[in-house]
Short mmCIF file of C-alpha atoms in Angstrom, two decimals:
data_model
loop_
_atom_site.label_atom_id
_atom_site.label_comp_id
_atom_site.label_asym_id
_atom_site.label_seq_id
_atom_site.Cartn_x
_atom_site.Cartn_y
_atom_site.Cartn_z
CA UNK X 1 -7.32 -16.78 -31.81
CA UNK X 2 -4.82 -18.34 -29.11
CA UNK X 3 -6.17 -21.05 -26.64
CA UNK X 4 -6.44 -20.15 -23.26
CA UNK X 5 -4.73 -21.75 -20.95
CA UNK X 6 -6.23 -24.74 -18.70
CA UNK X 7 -5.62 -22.39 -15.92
CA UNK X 8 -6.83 -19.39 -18.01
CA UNK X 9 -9.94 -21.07 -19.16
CA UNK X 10 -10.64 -22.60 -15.50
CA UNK X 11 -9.97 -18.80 -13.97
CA UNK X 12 -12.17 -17.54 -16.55
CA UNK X 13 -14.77 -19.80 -15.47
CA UNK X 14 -15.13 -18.75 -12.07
CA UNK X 15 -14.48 -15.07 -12.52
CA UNK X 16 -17.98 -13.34 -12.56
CA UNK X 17 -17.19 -11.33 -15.91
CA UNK X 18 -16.97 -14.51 -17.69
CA UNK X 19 -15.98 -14.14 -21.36
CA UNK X 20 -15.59 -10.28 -21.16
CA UNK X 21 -12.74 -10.69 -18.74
CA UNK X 22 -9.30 -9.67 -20.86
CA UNK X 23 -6.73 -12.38 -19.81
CA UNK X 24 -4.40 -9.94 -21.94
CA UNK X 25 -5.10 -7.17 -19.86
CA UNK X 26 -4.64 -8.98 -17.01
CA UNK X 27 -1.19 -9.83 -18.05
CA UNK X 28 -0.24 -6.83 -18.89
CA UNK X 29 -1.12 -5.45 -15.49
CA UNK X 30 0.40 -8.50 -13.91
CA UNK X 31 3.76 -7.75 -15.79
CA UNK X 32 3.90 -4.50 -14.87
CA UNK X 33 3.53 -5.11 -11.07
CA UNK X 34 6.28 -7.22 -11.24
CA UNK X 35 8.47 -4.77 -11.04
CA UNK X 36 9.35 -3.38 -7.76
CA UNK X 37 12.24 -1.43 -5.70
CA UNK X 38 13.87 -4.96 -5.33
CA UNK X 39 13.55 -5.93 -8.92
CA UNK X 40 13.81 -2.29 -10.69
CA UNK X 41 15.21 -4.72 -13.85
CA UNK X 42 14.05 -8.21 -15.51
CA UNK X 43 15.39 -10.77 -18.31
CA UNK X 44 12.41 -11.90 -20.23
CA UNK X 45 13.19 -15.10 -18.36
CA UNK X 46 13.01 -13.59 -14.35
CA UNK X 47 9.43 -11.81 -15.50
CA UNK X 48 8.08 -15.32 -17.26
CA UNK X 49 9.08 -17.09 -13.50
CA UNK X 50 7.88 -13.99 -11.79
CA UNK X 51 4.30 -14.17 -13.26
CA UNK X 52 4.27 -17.42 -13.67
CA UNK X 53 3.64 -17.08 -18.13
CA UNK X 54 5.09 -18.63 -21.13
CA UNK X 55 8.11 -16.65 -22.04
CA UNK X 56 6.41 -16.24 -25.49
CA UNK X 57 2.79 -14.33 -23.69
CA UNK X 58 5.56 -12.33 -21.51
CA UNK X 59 6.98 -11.32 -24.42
CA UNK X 60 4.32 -10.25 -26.23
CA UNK X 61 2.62 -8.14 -23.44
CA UNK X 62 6.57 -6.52 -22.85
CA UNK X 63 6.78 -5.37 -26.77
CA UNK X 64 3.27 -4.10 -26.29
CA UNK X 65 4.00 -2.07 -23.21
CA UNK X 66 7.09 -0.64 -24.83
CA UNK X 67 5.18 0.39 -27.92
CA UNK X 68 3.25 2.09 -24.71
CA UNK X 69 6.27 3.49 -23.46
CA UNK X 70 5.67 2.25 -20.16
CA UNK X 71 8.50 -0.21 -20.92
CA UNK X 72 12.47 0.24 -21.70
CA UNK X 73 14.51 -2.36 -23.10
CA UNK X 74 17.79 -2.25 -22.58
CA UNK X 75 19.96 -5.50 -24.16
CA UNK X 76 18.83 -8.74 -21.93
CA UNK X 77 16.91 -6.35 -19.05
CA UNK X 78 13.97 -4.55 -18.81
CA UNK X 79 12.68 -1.72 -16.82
CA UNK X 80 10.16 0.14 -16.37
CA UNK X 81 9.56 3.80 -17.66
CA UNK X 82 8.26 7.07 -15.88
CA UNK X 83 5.31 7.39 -18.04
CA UNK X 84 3.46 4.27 -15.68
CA UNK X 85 3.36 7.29 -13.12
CA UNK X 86 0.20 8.77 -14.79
CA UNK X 87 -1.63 5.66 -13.50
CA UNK X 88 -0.91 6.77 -9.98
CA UNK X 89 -1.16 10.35 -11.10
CA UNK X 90 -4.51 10.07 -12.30
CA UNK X 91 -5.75 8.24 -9.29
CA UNK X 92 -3.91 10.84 -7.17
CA UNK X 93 -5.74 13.54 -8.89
CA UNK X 94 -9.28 11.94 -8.99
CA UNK X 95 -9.86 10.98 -5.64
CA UNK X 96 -10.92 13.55 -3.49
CA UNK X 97 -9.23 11.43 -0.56
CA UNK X 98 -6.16 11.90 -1.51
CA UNK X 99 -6.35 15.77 -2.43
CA UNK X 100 -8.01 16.45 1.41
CA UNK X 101 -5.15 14.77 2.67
CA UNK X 102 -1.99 15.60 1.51
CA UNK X 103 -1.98 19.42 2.96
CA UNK X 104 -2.98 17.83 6.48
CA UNK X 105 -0.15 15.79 6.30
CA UNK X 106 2.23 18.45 5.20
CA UNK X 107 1.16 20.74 7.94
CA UNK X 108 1.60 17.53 10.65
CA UNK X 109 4.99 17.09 9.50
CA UNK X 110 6.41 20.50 9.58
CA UNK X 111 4.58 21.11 12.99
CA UNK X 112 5.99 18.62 14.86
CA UNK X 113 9.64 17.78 12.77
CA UNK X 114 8.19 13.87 11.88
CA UNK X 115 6.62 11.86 8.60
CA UNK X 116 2.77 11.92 8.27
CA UNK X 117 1.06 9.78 5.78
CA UNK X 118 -2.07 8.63 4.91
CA UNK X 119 -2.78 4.78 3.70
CA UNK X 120 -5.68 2.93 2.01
CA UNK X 121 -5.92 -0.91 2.38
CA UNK X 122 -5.16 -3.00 -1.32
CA UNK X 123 -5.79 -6.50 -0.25
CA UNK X 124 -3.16 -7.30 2.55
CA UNK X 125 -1.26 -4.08 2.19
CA UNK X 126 -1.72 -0.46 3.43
CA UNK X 127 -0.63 2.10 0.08
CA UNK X 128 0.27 5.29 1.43
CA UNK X 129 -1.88 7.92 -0.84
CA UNK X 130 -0.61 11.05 1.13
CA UNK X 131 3.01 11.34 2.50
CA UNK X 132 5.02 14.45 3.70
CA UNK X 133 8.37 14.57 5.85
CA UNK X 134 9.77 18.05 7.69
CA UNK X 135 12.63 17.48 4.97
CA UNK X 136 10.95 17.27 1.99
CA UNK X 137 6.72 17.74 1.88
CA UNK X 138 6.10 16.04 -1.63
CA UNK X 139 8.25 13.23 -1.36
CA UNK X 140 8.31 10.41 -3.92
CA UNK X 141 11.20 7.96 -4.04
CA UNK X 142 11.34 4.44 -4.10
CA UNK X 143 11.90 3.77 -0.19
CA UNK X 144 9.28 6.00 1.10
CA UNK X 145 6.10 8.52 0.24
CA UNK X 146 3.13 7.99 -1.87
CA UNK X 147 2.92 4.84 -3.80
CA UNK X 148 4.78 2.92 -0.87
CA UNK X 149 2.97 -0.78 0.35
CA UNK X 150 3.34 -1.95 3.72
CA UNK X 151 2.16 -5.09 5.34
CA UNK X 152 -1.22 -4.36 6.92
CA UNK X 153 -0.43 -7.30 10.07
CA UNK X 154 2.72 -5.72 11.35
CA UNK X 155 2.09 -1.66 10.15
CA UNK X 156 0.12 0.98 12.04
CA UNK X 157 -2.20 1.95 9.48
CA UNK X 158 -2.78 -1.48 8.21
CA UNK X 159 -3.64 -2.53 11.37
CA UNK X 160 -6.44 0.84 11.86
CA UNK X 161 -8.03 -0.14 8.18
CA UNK X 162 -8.30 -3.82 9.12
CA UNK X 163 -9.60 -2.98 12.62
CA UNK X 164 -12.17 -1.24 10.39
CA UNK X 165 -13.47 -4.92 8.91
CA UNK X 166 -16.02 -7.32 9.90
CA UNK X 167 -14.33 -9.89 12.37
CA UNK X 168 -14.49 -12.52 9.25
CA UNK X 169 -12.79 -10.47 7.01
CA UNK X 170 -10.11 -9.88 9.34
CA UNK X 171 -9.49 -13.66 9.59
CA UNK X 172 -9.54 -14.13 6.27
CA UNK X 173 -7.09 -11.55 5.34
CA UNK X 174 -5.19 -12.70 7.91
CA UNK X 175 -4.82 -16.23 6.62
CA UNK X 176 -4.28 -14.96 2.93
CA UNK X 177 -1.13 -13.42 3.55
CA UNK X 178 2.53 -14.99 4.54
CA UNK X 179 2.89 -13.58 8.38
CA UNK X 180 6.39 -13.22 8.20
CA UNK X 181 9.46 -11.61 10.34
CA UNK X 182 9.58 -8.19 8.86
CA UNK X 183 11.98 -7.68 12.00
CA UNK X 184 12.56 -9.53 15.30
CA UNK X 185 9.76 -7.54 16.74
CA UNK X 186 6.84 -8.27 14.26
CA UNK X 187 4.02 -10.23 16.10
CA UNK X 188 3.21 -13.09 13.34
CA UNK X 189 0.93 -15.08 15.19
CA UNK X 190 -2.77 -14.96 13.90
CA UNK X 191 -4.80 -15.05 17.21
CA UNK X 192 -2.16 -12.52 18.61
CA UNK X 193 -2.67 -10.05 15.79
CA UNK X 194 -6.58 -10.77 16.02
CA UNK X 195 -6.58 -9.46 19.70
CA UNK X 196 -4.41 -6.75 18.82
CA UNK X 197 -6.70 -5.63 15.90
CA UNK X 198 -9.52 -5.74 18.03
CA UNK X 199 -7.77 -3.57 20.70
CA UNK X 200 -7.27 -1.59 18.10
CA UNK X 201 -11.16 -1.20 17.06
CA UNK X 202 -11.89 -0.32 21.20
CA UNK X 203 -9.32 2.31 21.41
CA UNK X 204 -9.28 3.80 18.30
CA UNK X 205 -5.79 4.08 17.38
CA UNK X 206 -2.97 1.94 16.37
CA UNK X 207 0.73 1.80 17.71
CA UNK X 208 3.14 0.19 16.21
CA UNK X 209 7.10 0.02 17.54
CA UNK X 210 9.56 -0.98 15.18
CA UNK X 211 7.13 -4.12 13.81
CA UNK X 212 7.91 -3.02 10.24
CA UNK X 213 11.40 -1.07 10.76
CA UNK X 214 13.61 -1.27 13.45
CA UNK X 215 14.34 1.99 14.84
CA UNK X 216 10.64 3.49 14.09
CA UNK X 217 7.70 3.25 15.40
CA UNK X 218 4.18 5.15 14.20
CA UNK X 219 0.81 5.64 15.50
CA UNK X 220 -2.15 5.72 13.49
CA UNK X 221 -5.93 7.08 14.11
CA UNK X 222 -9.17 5.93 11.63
CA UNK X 223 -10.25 8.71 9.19
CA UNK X 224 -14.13 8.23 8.78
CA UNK X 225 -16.55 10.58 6.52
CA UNK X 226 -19.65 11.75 8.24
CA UNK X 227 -21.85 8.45 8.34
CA UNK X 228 -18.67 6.50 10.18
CA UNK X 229 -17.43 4.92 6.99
CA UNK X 230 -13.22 4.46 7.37
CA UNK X 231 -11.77 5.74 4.40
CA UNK X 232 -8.18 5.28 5.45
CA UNK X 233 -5.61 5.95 8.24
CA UNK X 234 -3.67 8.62 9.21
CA UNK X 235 -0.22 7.83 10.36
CA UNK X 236 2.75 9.51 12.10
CA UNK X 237 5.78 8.15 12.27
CA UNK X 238 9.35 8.86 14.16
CA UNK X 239 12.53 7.15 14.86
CA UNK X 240 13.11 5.49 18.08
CA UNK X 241 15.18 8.28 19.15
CA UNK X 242 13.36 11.41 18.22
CA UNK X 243 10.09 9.89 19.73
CA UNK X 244 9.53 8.23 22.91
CA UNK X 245 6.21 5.64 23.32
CA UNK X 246 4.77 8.69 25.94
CA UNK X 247 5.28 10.91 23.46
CA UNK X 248 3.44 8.96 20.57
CA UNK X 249 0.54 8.70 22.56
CA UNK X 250 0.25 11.86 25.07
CA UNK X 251 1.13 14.36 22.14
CA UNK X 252 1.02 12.65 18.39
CA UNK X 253 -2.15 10.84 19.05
CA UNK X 254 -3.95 13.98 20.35
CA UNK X 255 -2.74 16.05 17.00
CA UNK X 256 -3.68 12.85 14.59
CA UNK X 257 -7.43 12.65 16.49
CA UNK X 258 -8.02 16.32 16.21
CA UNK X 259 -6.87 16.20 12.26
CA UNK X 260 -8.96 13.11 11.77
CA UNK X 261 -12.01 15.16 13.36
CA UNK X 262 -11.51 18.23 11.42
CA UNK X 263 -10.87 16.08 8.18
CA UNK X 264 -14.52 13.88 9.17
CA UNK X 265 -16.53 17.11 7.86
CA UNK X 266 -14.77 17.32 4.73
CA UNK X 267 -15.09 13.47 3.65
CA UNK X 268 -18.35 12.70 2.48
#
């Protein structure tokens, strides 16, 4: 059997499965996160300094995942293959979240000509589990629709779910996560984005304008089941020019509260 790593064993230690924790599970799953829409193909070398593992463990988790077929090799680079879909797929199809949501945000988009979405929080990001444009309902690329992680400081919905924490938690998250520049009008400053969150707990809704894209702005509303629990957020979103500020909140905020009430009977 391989020795762990000093790091392995010391992680191992403090990790409250102990010895039934698979550090090559783990890797595996780290490797395959790796990927993203920036780095859609890796040398054996960029994935070892991405992940921070021997070149020989990388290697060894990348011949197992292309056994898989989650994995393509092709000469020096790497990619990734459709088949790691059915992980999303089969979250998609199990969670009852997800199904609610998806024809509320179809309907929202096509009545009123924007994007609708619907976002979880995954440590410091919001994942968008629903997504549907006036364009295109089911959309799924790489830039946009379900699958898609935004910062949860500077992005509407991320800013709803973390309103939805213990005052703690919020700091903590907070001071986990790089608050960088996403563009020259994202608030980084931590007791800045602590008020703001907070505001955002009192009011109920989140508005965000161009913090995570300039040229678009969203709003987002809390959806809670019947006891109050937030499940996640539902979003609309617009460019700049198509939506004015008055607009997001005298006319897109009155649609997202009424869907959010409607959905609250549905989510137990």
């Amino acid at each position: 059997m391989a020795k762990l790593r000093s790091q392995d064993a010391e992680a191992r230690k403090e990790n409250p499965a102990g010895r039934d924790f698979s550090e090559a599970l783990a890797r595996g799953l780290t490797i395959l996160t790796a990927f993203s829409s920036e780095t859609t193909a890796m040398t054996l070398s960029d994935l070892s300094r991405q992940v921070d593992l021997p070149k020989a463990t990388v290697r060894r988790a990348l011949l197992t995942l292309q056994h898989l077929g989650y994995v393509r090799e092709e000469g020096r680079l790497f990619r990734l293959l459709p088949s790691v879909l059915r992980f999303s797929g089969a979250y998609l199809g199990s969670d009852p979240v997800a199904i609610l949501l998806q024809p509320v945000c179809e309907q929202l988009a096509q009545e009123l000509g924007v994007t609708c979405s619907a976002a979880v929080l995954d440590q410091n990001e919001a994942v968008m589990v629903s997504y549907a444009s006036p364009r295109q309902p089911r959309l799924y690329s790489a830039g946009e629709g379900i699958g898609l992680r935004l910062p949860a400081y500077c992005s509407a919905v991320g800013r709803v779910l973390m309103a939805a924490l213990a005052t703690d938690a919020r700091v903590d998250l907070l001071a986990a996560v790089t608050l960088a520049s996403v563009t020259p009008m994202t608030v980084i400053d931590p007791a800045a984005l602590l008020d703001m969150i907070e505001r955002v707990a009192q009011d109920g809704f989140a508005l965000v304008d161009q913090e995570v894209e300039t040229g678009f702005r969203s709003i987002a509303v809390p959806l809670r089941r019947r006891d109050g629990t937030v499940l996640a957020a539902l979003n609309i979103g617009a460019r700049t020019e198509r939506a004015s500020i008055e607009q997001m909140r005298n006319t897109f905020l009155l649609k997202l509260r009424d869907a959010a009430a409607r959905l609250r009977e549905q989510l137990l």
